[in-house]
Coordinates of C-alpha atoms and ligand atoms in Angstrom, one line a residue:
M238 CA 36.8 -9.4 -16.2
S239 CA 35.8 -9.3 -12.6
Q240 CA 32.8 -11.6 -11.6
D241 CA 31.2 -8.5 -10.3
A242 CA 30.8 -6.8 -13.6
F243 CA 28.5 -7.3 -16.5
R244 CA 30.1 -6.8 -20.0
L245 CA 28.0 -5.1 -22.6
I246 CA 29.2 -4.8 -26.2
S247 CA 27.2 -2.5 -28.5
P248 CA 26.8 -3.3 -32.2
D249 CA 29.6 -0.9 -33.0
G250 CA 31.9 -2.8 -30.6
T251 CA 32.0 -0.2 -27.8
E252 CA 32.5 -2.2 -24.6
S253 CA 31.3 -1.3 -21.1
E254 CA 31.8 -3.1 -17.9
L255 CA 28.8 -2.5 -15.8
P256 CA 29.2 -3.1 -12.1
V257 CA 27.1 -5.8 -10.5
H258 CA 25.9 -5.0 -6.9
K259 CA 25.0 -7.8 -4.5
G260 CA 22.3 -7.4 -1.9
T261 CA 22.2 -9.3 1.4
T262 CA 19.8 -11.7 -0.3
G263 CA 17.9 -11.7 -3.6
P264 CA 19.0 -11.2 -7.2
D265 CA 22.1 -9.2 -8.0
V266 CA 21.5 -5.9 -9.9
I267 CA 23.4 -4.5 -12.8
D268 CA 24.4 -0.8 -12.3
I269 CA 23.5 1.0 -15.5
S270 CA 24.0 4.5 -14.3
R271 CA 27.0 5.0 -16.5
L272 CA 25.4 3.4 -19.6
Y273 CA 24.3 6.5 -21.4
R274 CA 27.7 8.2 -20.9
E275 CA 29.5 5.2 -22.2
Q276 CA 27.2 3.8 -24.8
G277 CA 24.8 6.6 -25.6
V278 CA 21.7 4.5 -25.0
F279 CA 19.1 4.3 -22.3
T280 CA 17.5 1.2 -21.0
Y281 CA 13.8 0.7 -21.6
D282 CA 11.6 -1.0 -19.0
P283 CA 8.1 0.5 -18.8
G284 CA 6.3 -0.7 -15.6
F285 CA 9.7 -1.5 -14.0
M286 CA 9.6 -5.2 -14.9
A287 CA 13.3 -5.7 -14.2
T288 CA 14.5 -2.4 -12.8
G289 CA 15.5 -1.7 -9.3
S290 CA 14.8 2.0 -8.5
C291 CA 16.9 2.2 -5.3
S292 CA 18.6 0.1 -2.6
S293 CA 16.7 -0.4 0.6
D294 CA 17.2 -2.1 4.0
I295 CA 13.5 -2.2 4.9
T296 CA 11.5 -5.0 3.2
Y297 CA 12.4 -8.1 1.3
I298 CA 10.1 -10.1 -1.0
D299 CA 10.9 -13.4 -2.7
G300 CA 8.0 -13.7 -5.1
E301 CA 8.8 -17.2 -6.2
E302 CA 8.9 -18.6 -2.7
G303 CA 6.1 -16.4 -1.2
V304 CA 8.5 -14.8 1.3
L305 CA 7.8 -11.3 2.8
M306 CA 10.1 -10.0 5.6
Y307 CA 10.2 -6.6 7.4
R308 CA 13.8 -5.8 8.4
G309 CA 14.5 -9.5 8.2
Y310 CA 11.6 -10.8 10.2
P311 CA 9.1 -13.1 8.4
V312 CA 5.7 -11.5 8.2
E313 CA 4.1 -14.7 9.5
Q314 CA 6.1 -14.4 12.8
L315 CA 5.2 -10.7 13.1
A316 CA 1.5 -11.4 12.4
K317 CA 1.5 -14.1 15.1
H318 CA 3.5 -12.3 17.9
S319 CA 3.7 -8.6 17.2
S320 CA 1.4 -5.6 17.1
F321 CA 1.0 -2.9 14.4
I322 CA 2.6 -0.3 16.7
E323 CA 5.6 -2.6 17.3
V324 CA 5.9 -3.4 13.6
S325 CA 5.8 0.4 12.9
Y326 CA 8.7 0.9 15.3
L327 CA 10.6 -1.9 13.5
L328 CA 10.0 -0.4 10.1
L329 CA 10.9 3.1 11.1
H330 CA 13.9 2.3 13.3
G331 CA 15.3 -1.0 11.8
D332 CA 15.1 -3.2 15.0
L333 CA 12.5 -4.5 17.3
P334 CA 12.1 -2.1 20.3
T335 CA 13.0 -2.9 23.9
A336 CA 10.0 -2.8 26.3
E337 CA 10.8 0.9 27.2
Q338 CA 11.3 1.9 23.6
L339 CA 8.0 0.3 22.7
E340 CA 6.2 2.0 25.6
E341 CA 7.6 5.4 24.7
F342 CA 6.8 5.0 21.0
D343 CA 3.3 3.9 21.8
Q344 CA 2.7 6.8 24.1
T345 CA 4.1 9.2 21.5
I346 CA 1.7 8.0 18.8
R347 CA -1.2 8.2 21.3
R348 CA -0.4 11.8 22.1
H349 CA -0.3 12.9 18.4
T350 CA -3.8 11.7 17.4
M351 CA -5.7 15.1 17.5
L352 CA -6.0 17.3 14.4
N353 CA -5.4 21.0 14.5
E354 CA -8.9 22.2 15.1
G355 CA -8.8 24.4 12.0
M356 CA -8.4 21.3 9.9
L357 CA -11.8 20.0 11.0
K358 CA -13.4 22.8 9.0
F359 CA -12.0 21.3 5.8
F360 CA -14.4 18.4 6.2
N361 CA -17.4 20.7 5.9
G362 CA -16.2 21.8 2.5
F363 CA -16.4 18.4 0.9
R364 CA -19.6 17.1 -0.6
Y365 CA -21.3 14.7 1.8
D366 CA -20.7 11.8 -0.6
A367 CA -17.1 12.5 -1.4
H368 CA -15.0 9.4 -1.6
P369 CA -13.0 9.0 1.6
M370 CA -9.8 8.5 -0.4
A371 CA -10.3 11.9 -2.0
I372 CA -10.7 13.4 1.4
L373 CA -7.7 11.5 2.8
S374 CA -5.3 12.6 0.1
A375 CA -6.5 16.3 0.2
V376 CA -6.4 16.5 4.0
V377 CA -3.0 14.9 4.3
G378 CA -1.6 17.2 1.6
S379 CA -2.9 20.2 3.5
M380 CA -1.2 19.0 6.8
S381 CA 1.9 20.9 5.5
A382 CA -0.1 24.1 6.0
Y383 CA -0.5 23.3 9.7
Y384 CA 2.5 21.5 11.0
H385 CA 5.4 23.8 10.0
D386 CA 7.7 22.3 12.7
S387 CA 8.1 19.1 10.7
L388 CA 8.7 20.3 7.1
D389 CA 12.4 20.5 7.1
S390 CA 13.4 17.2 5.7
S391 CA 17.1 17.8 6.3
N392 CA 16.5 17.9 10.1
P393 CA 16.3 14.4 11.7
E394 CA 14.2 15.7 14.6
E395 CA 11.6 17.2 12.3
R396 CA 11.6 13.9 10.3
D397 CA 10.7 12.1 13.6
I398 CA 7.9 14.5 14.4
F399 CA 6.5 14.1 10.9
A400 CA 6.6 10.3 11.2
H401 CA 4.8 10.4 14.5
R402 CA 2.2 12.8 13.2
I403 CA 1.4 10.9 10.0
L404 CA 1.1 7.6 11.8
A405 CA -1.0 9.0 14.6
K406 CA -3.3 11.4 12.7
L407 CA -4.2 9.3 9.7
P408 CA -6.9 7.3 11.6
T409 CA -8.4 10.5 12.8
V410 CA -8.6 11.9 9.3
A411 CA -10.0 8.6 8.0
A412 CA -12.7 8.4 10.7
A413 CA -13.6 12.1 10.1
A414 CA -14.0 11.3 6.3
Y415 CA -16.3 8.4 7.2
K416 CA -18.4 10.4 9.7
L417 CA -18.9 13.1 7.0
N418 CA -20.2 10.4 4.6
I419 CA -22.7 9.1 7.0
G420 CA -23.7 12.5 8.5
Q421 CA -22.7 11.8 12.0
P422 CA -20.7 14.1 14.4
F423 CA -16.9 13.7 14.3
M424 CA -15.6 11.8 17.3
Y425 CA -12.4 13.1 19.0
P426 CA -9.7 10.5 19.6
Q427 CA -9.4 8.9 23.0
N428 CA -5.7 8.4 23.9
D429 CA -6.3 5.7 26.5
L430 CA -7.3 3.4 23.7
N431 CA -4.7 1.6 21.6
Y432 CA -4.2 2.3 17.8
T433 CA -6.9 0.1 16.4
E434 CA -9.4 0.5 19.3
N435 CA -9.1 4.3 18.9
L436 CA -9.8 3.9 15.2
L437 CA -12.9 1.8 15.9
H438 CA -14.1 4.3 18.5
M439 CA -13.7 7.2 16.1
L440 CA -15.5 5.3 13.3
F441 CA -18.4 3.7 15.2
A442 CA -19.0 5.6 18.5
V443 CA -21.5 8.4 18.7
P444 CA -21.6 11.2 21.3
A445 CA -25.1 10.2 22.4
E446 CA -24.3 6.8 24.0
P447 CA -21.3 4.8 25.4
Y448 CA -19.4 2.7 22.8
E449 CA -18.7 -0.9 23.5
M450 CA -15.3 -1.9 22.1
D451 CA -15.3 -4.9 19.7
E452 CA -12.1 -6.7 20.7
I453 CA -12.4 -9.1 17.7
A454 CA -12.5 -6.2 15.3
A455 CA -9.6 -4.5 17.0
E456 CA -7.5 -7.7 16.8
A457 CA -8.4 -8.3 13.1
L458 CA -7.6 -4.7 12.1
D459 CA -4.3 -4.9 13.9
L460 CA -3.4 -8.0 11.9
L461 CA -4.5 -6.4 8.6
F462 CA -2.4 -3.3 9.3
I463 CA 0.7 -5.5 10.1
L464 CA 0.2 -7.3 6.7
H465 CA -0.3 -4.0 4.8
A466 CA 2.5 -2.1 6.6
D467 CA 5.1 -2.4 3.8
H468 CA 5.8 -4.0 0.5
E469 CA 9.1 -2.7 -0.7
Q470 CA 9.0 -0.6 -3.9
N471 CA 5.3 -1.0 -4.8
C472 CA 3.5 1.7 -6.8
S473 CA 2.4 4.0 -4.0
T474 CA 5.7 3.7 -2.1
S475 CA 7.7 4.4 -5.3
T476 CA 5.4 7.4 -5.7
V477 CA 6.2 8.7 -2.2
R478 CA 9.9 8.2 -2.9
M479 CA 9.7 9.9 -6.3
A480 CA 7.7 12.9 -5.0
G481 CA 9.9 13.2 -2.0
S482 CA 13.1 13.0 -4.1
S483 CA 12.4 16.6 -5.4
G484 CA 12.6 17.8 -1.8
A485 CA 8.8 18.3 -1.6
N486 CA 7.6 18.3 2.0
P487 CA 6.8 14.9 3.4
Y488 CA 3.1 15.5 3.8
S489 CA 2.9 16.2 0.0
A490 CA 4.8 13.0 -0.7
I491 CA 2.5 10.9 1.4
A492 CA -0.5 12.6 -0.2
A493 CA 0.9 11.5 -3.6
G494 CA 1.3 8.0 -2.3
I495 CA -2.3 7.9 -1.1
S496 CA -3.4 9.0 -4.6
A497 CA -1.4 6.2 -6.2
L498 CA -2.8 3.6 -3.8
W499 CA -6.3 4.5 -4.8
G500 CA -6.2 2.8 -8.2
P501 CA -7.9 -0.6 -8.7
A502 CA -4.6 -2.3 -9.8
H503 CA -3.2 -1.4 -6.4
G504 CA -4.9 -0.6 -3.1
G505 CA -8.3 0.1 -4.8
A506 CA -8.5 -3.7 -5.5
N507 CA -10.0 -4.5 -2.1
E508 CA -13.0 -2.3 -2.9
A509 CA -13.2 -3.7 -6.4
V510 CA -13.2 -7.3 -5.1
L511 CA -16.3 -6.6 -3.0
E512 CA -18.0 -4.9 -5.9
M513 CA -17.1 -7.8 -8.2
L514 CA -18.4 -10.4 -5.7
Q515 CA -21.6 -8.4 -5.4
E516 CA -21.9 -8.3 -9.2
I517 CA -21.3 -12.1 -9.5
G518 CA -24.0 -12.4 -6.8
H519 CA -24.4 -16.2 -6.9
P520 CA -22.0 -19.2 -7.4
K521 CA -23.9 -20.2 -10.5
H522 CA -22.5 -17.0 -12.2
I523 CA -18.9 -17.7 -11.4
G524 CA -18.2 -19.5 -14.7
K525 CA -19.4 -16.6 -16.7
F526 CA -17.1 -14.1 -14.8
V527 CA -14.1 -16.4 -15.0
D528 CA -14.7 -16.7 -18.8
K529 CA -14.9 -12.9 -19.0
A530 CA -11.6 -12.6 -17.1
K531 CA -9.9 -15.0 -19.6
D532 CA -11.3 -13.2 -22.7
R533 CA -8.5 -11.1 -24.2
D534 CA -11.0 -8.8 -25.8
D535 CA -12.7 -8.1 -22.5
P536 CA -10.9 -5.7 -20.1
F537 CA -12.5 -7.4 -17.1
R538 CA -10.0 -9.0 -14.6
L539 CA -10.7 -11.1 -11.6
M540 CA -10.0 -8.5 -8.9
G541 CA -7.9 -9.8 -6.0
F542 CA -6.0 -12.2 -8.3
G543 CA -2.5 -11.8 -9.6
H544 CA 0.5 -9.9 -8.4
R545 CA 3.5 -8.4 -10.1
V546 CA 5.9 -10.1 -7.6
Y547 CA 4.2 -13.1 -6.1
K548 CA 4.1 -15.9 -8.6
N549 CA 3.2 -18.9 -6.3
F550 CA 1.2 -17.4 -3.5
D551 CA 0.9 -14.2 -1.6
P552 CA 1.9 -15.0 2.0
R553 CA -0.4 -12.2 3.2
A554 CA -3.4 -13.8 1.5
T555 CA -2.8 -17.1 3.4
I556 CA -2.8 -15.3 6.8
I557 CA -5.8 -13.1 5.9
R558 CA -7.8 -16.1 4.6
E559 CA -7.3 -17.8 8.0
M560 CA -8.3 -14.6 9.8
A561 CA -11.4 -14.2 7.6
H562 CA -12.5 -17.7 8.7
K563 CA -11.9 -16.7 12.4
V564 CA -13.6 -13.4 12.2
L565 CA -16.7 -14.7 10.5
A566 CA -16.9 -17.7 12.9
R567 CA -16.3 -15.6 16.0
L568 CA -18.8 -13.0 14.9
G569 CA -21.3 -15.8 14.3
R570 CA -21.5 -15.1 10.6
Q571 CA -20.2 -18.5 9.2
D572 CA -22.8 -18.3 6.5
T573 CA -21.9 -15.0 5.0
P574 CA -22.8 -15.7 1.4
L575 CA -20.2 -13.4 0.0
F576 CA -17.4 -15.2 1.8
D577 CA -18.7 -18.6 0.5
L578 CA -18.9 -17.1 -2.9
A579 CA -15.3 -15.9 -2.6
L580 CA -14.1 -19.3 -1.5
E581 CA -15.8 -21.0 -4.4
L582 CA -14.5 -18.4 -6.9
E583 CA -11.0 -19.0 -5.5
Q584 CA -11.4 -22.8 -6.1
V585 CA -12.7 -22.4 -9.6
A586 CA -9.8 -20.0 -10.6
L587 CA -7.1 -22.1 -8.9
K588 CA -8.1 -25.1 -11.0
D589 CA -8.4 -23.2 -14.2
E590 CA -5.7 -23.6 -16.8
Y591 CA -5.5 -19.9 -17.6
F592 CA -4.9 -18.9 -14.0
I593 CA -2.5 -21.8 -13.5
E594 CA -0.5 -21.0 -16.6
K595 CA -0.2 -17.3 -15.7
N596 CA 0.5 -17.9 -12.0
L597 CA -2.5 -15.9 -10.9
Y598 CA -3.3 -16.5 -7.2
P599 CA -5.5 -14.7 -4.7
N600 CA -3.6 -11.7 -3.4
V601 CA -3.9 -9.8 -0.1
D602 CA -6.9 -7.8 -1.3
F603 CA -9.0 -10.9 -2.1
Y604 CA -9.9 -11.5 1.5
S605 CA -9.3 -8.2 3.3
G606 CA -12.6 -6.8 2.0
I607 CA -14.5 -9.8 3.4
I608 CA -13.0 -9.0 6.9
Y609 CA -13.7 -5.3 6.6
R610 CA -17.3 -6.0 5.6
A611 CA -17.8 -8.4 8.5
L612 CA -16.6 -5.5 10.8
N613 CA -19.2 -3.2 9.3
I614 CA -16.6 -1.1 7.5
P615 CA -18.2 0.3 4.3
T616 CA -16.7 -0.6 1.0
S617 CA -15.6 2.9 0.2
M618 CA -13.4 2.8 3.3
F619 CA -11.5 -0.4 2.3
T620 CA -8.7 1.4 0.5
V621 CA -8.5 3.9 3.3
M622 CA -7.8 1.0 5.7
F623 CA -5.0 -0.1 3.4
A624 CA -3.6 3.4 3.5
L625 CA -3.6 3.5 7.3
G626 CA -1.5 0.3 7.4
R627 CA 0.8 1.4 4.5
S628 CA 1.4 4.9 6.0
V629 CA 4.2 3.6 8.1
G630 CA 5.9 1.8 5.1
W631 CA 5.6 5.1 3.1
T632 CA 7.2 7.0 6.0
A633 CA 10.0 4.5 6.5
H634 CA 10.9 4.6 2.8
W635 CA 10.7 8.4 2.7
R636 CA 13.0 8.6 5.7
E637 CA 15.4 6.1 4.1
M638 CA 15.4 8.0 0.8
I639 CA 15.9 11.5 2.3
A640 CA 18.7 10.3 4.7
D641 CA 20.7 8.8 1.8
P642 CA 23.6 11.2 1.1
T643 CA 23.9 9.9 -2.5
G644 CA 20.2 10.5 -3.2
R645 CA 19.2 12.4 -6.3
I646 CA 15.9 13.6 -7.8
S647 CA 14.1 10.7 -9.5
R648 CA 14.0 11.5 -13.1
P649 CA 13.5 8.6 -15.6
R650 CA 14.3 8.9 -19.3
Q651 CA 12.1 7.9 -22.3
L652 CA 12.0 6.5 -25.8
Y653 CA 10.6 9.4 -27.8
T654 CA 8.1 8.4 -30.4
G655 CA 6.5 11.7 -31.3
P656 CA 7.0 13.9 -34.4
T657 CA 10.5 15.0 -35.3
Q658 CA 11.2 18.7 -35.7
R659 CA 8.6 20.6 -37.8
D660 CA 7.9 24.3 -38.3
Y661 CA 5.1 26.2 -36.8
V662 CA 2.2 27.0 -39.3
A663 CA 0.1 30.1 -38.7
V664 CA -3.5 29.2 -37.8
A665 CA -4.9 30.8 -40.9
D666 CA -2.7 28.5 -43.1
R667 CA -3.6 25.1 -41.4
Ligands
CMC231 N1 -7.5 -11.6 -14.1 C1 -7.4 -12.1 -15.3 N2 -6.2 -12.0 -16.0 C2 -5.2 -11.5 -15.3 C3 -5.3 -11.0 -14.0 C4 -6.5 -11.1 -13.4 N3 -6.7 -10.6 -12.1 N4 -4.1 -10.5 -13.6 C5 -3.2 -10.6 -14.6 N5 -3.9 -11.3 -15.7 C6 -3.3 -11.7 -16.9 C7 -3.1 -10.5 -17.9 O1 -4.2 -10.3 -18.7 C8 -1.8 -10.9 -18.6 O2 -2.2 -11.8 -19.6 P1 -1.4 -11.8 -21.0 O3 0.0 -12.2 -20.7 O4 -2.1 -12.8 -21.9 O5 -1.4 -10.4 -21.6 C9 -1.0 -11.7 -17.6 O6 -2.0 -12.2 -16.7 C10 0.0 -10.8 -16.8 O7 -0.7 -9.7 -16.3 P2 0.0 -8.3 -16.2 O8 -1.1 -7.3 -16.1 O9 1.0 -8.1 -17.3 O10 0.7 -8.4 -14.8 P3 1.2 -7.2 -13.9 O11 2.3 -7.8 -13.0 O12 1.5 -6.0 -14.7 O13 -0.1 -6.9 -13.0 C11 -1.7 -6.9 -11.3 C12 -0.2 -7.3 -11.7 C13 -1.8 -7.1 -9.8 C14 -1.9 -5.4 -11.6 C15 -2.7 -7.7 -12.1 O14 -2.5 -9.1 -11.8 C16 -4.1 -7.2 -11.8 O15 -4.6 -6.3 -12.5 N6 -4.8 -7.9 -10.8 C17 -6.1 -7.5 -10.4 C18 -6.1 -6.3 -9.5 C19 -5.6 -6.6 -8.1 O16 -6.0 -7.6 -7.5 N7 -4.7 -5.8 -7.6 C20 -4.1 -5.9 -6.2 C21 -2.7 -6.3 -6.2 S1 -2.2 -6.8 -4.6 C22 -2.3 -5.4 -3.6 C23 -1.4 -4.3 -3.9 O17 -0.2 -4.6 -4.0 O18 -1.9 -3.2 -4.0

């Protein structure tokens, strides 16, 4: 038997040779696509604990070693030397841009920031206190009703237009959602500003007076967006791929991804971390909350701790932790009690047997909220910030999925545990 096959023998002796595929790095995968035909069984892996859903060239994670690479470049190097716009080009196109390519890409994104004016009317239809994630997913889903020249996913040019639109317009939608929440007028984008400056301007400027750009905030947001830009087949990205696999237009696929991101086990964790820290309130209560997290009968979990893939440390958390120190120090807020509380909670959990045994470490979301808060971004906008960074990852994966000539609709199977056949009983006889 070839080394590149996995032999499976069923209890009745039927033998299958399942091909083993090798990636450029990382564990091999066993190809089970013929299994049902040959053995009459499905595999069972709820939550995808050991199942690869696709092959991909975009992002690599080694959870044991704490490695994260976009297109082969370690995230630490990109965080230090690159910008979110350059990283976006890298994720979308596969290689770092030349100076001219970067300039052209940057200008293209700057020129696509405005929303069709008709879409602005949507915002008046939402309740003033609507969660900005609800607005984001609804407005992005409705973009397919406005941008008909980028819906044909079989056309590479339309795919490019879609990619530029989604990247450029998401900050505008996000800022409009925030302005609705606080009852301020919507601020139009200013295309002489870079990506993060423009976002800050749309969030915090008002028409009545000039806005002074906060360069520290722009730098910190750029870093956070780089760190959130992609994370291989996470829940929201898999959702985008799955929705897109049916041939649904790309705006609907991204709207589906935004909805998946909202959950507290995924992107919603950054909001949940802040709420948890506020609930803990004082270092003297940490022990009580750590005990609650360890109690099997209590559903409470320490938000911002644990990760499906990272089992030693989350490399993004290490970088963000450093940035949190820098932001708080540079903004003159070294004494932010919530940050001190977070640092203490981290220390208690890292020394606790339960967390050590289960490999539970602070993840990317443990510190990002502290930075957002220091930048005066309200808690309800934290997951929206995550979505802005991840929008390029979703788009890169959607493009990869749609351009794959062997691609099929995603359609998992199941283990049926419901009633077997039974006959209908008329309502009067039940
Ligand atoms: N606090 C307390 N116990 C935990 C925690 C936690 N934060 N996370 C996992 N555990 C326990 C869990 O109870 C389970 O224990 P047992 O084996 O006794 O049943 C064990 O650790 C394994 O947990 P799991 O839920 O089976 O692991 P998973 O890989 O399915 O879940 C996770 C990963 C991130 C959803 C989970 O760790 C979690 O809920 N963390 C809190 C939410 C959070 O911070 N999410 C952000 C993830 S990073 C950003 C992103 O990718 O979106």
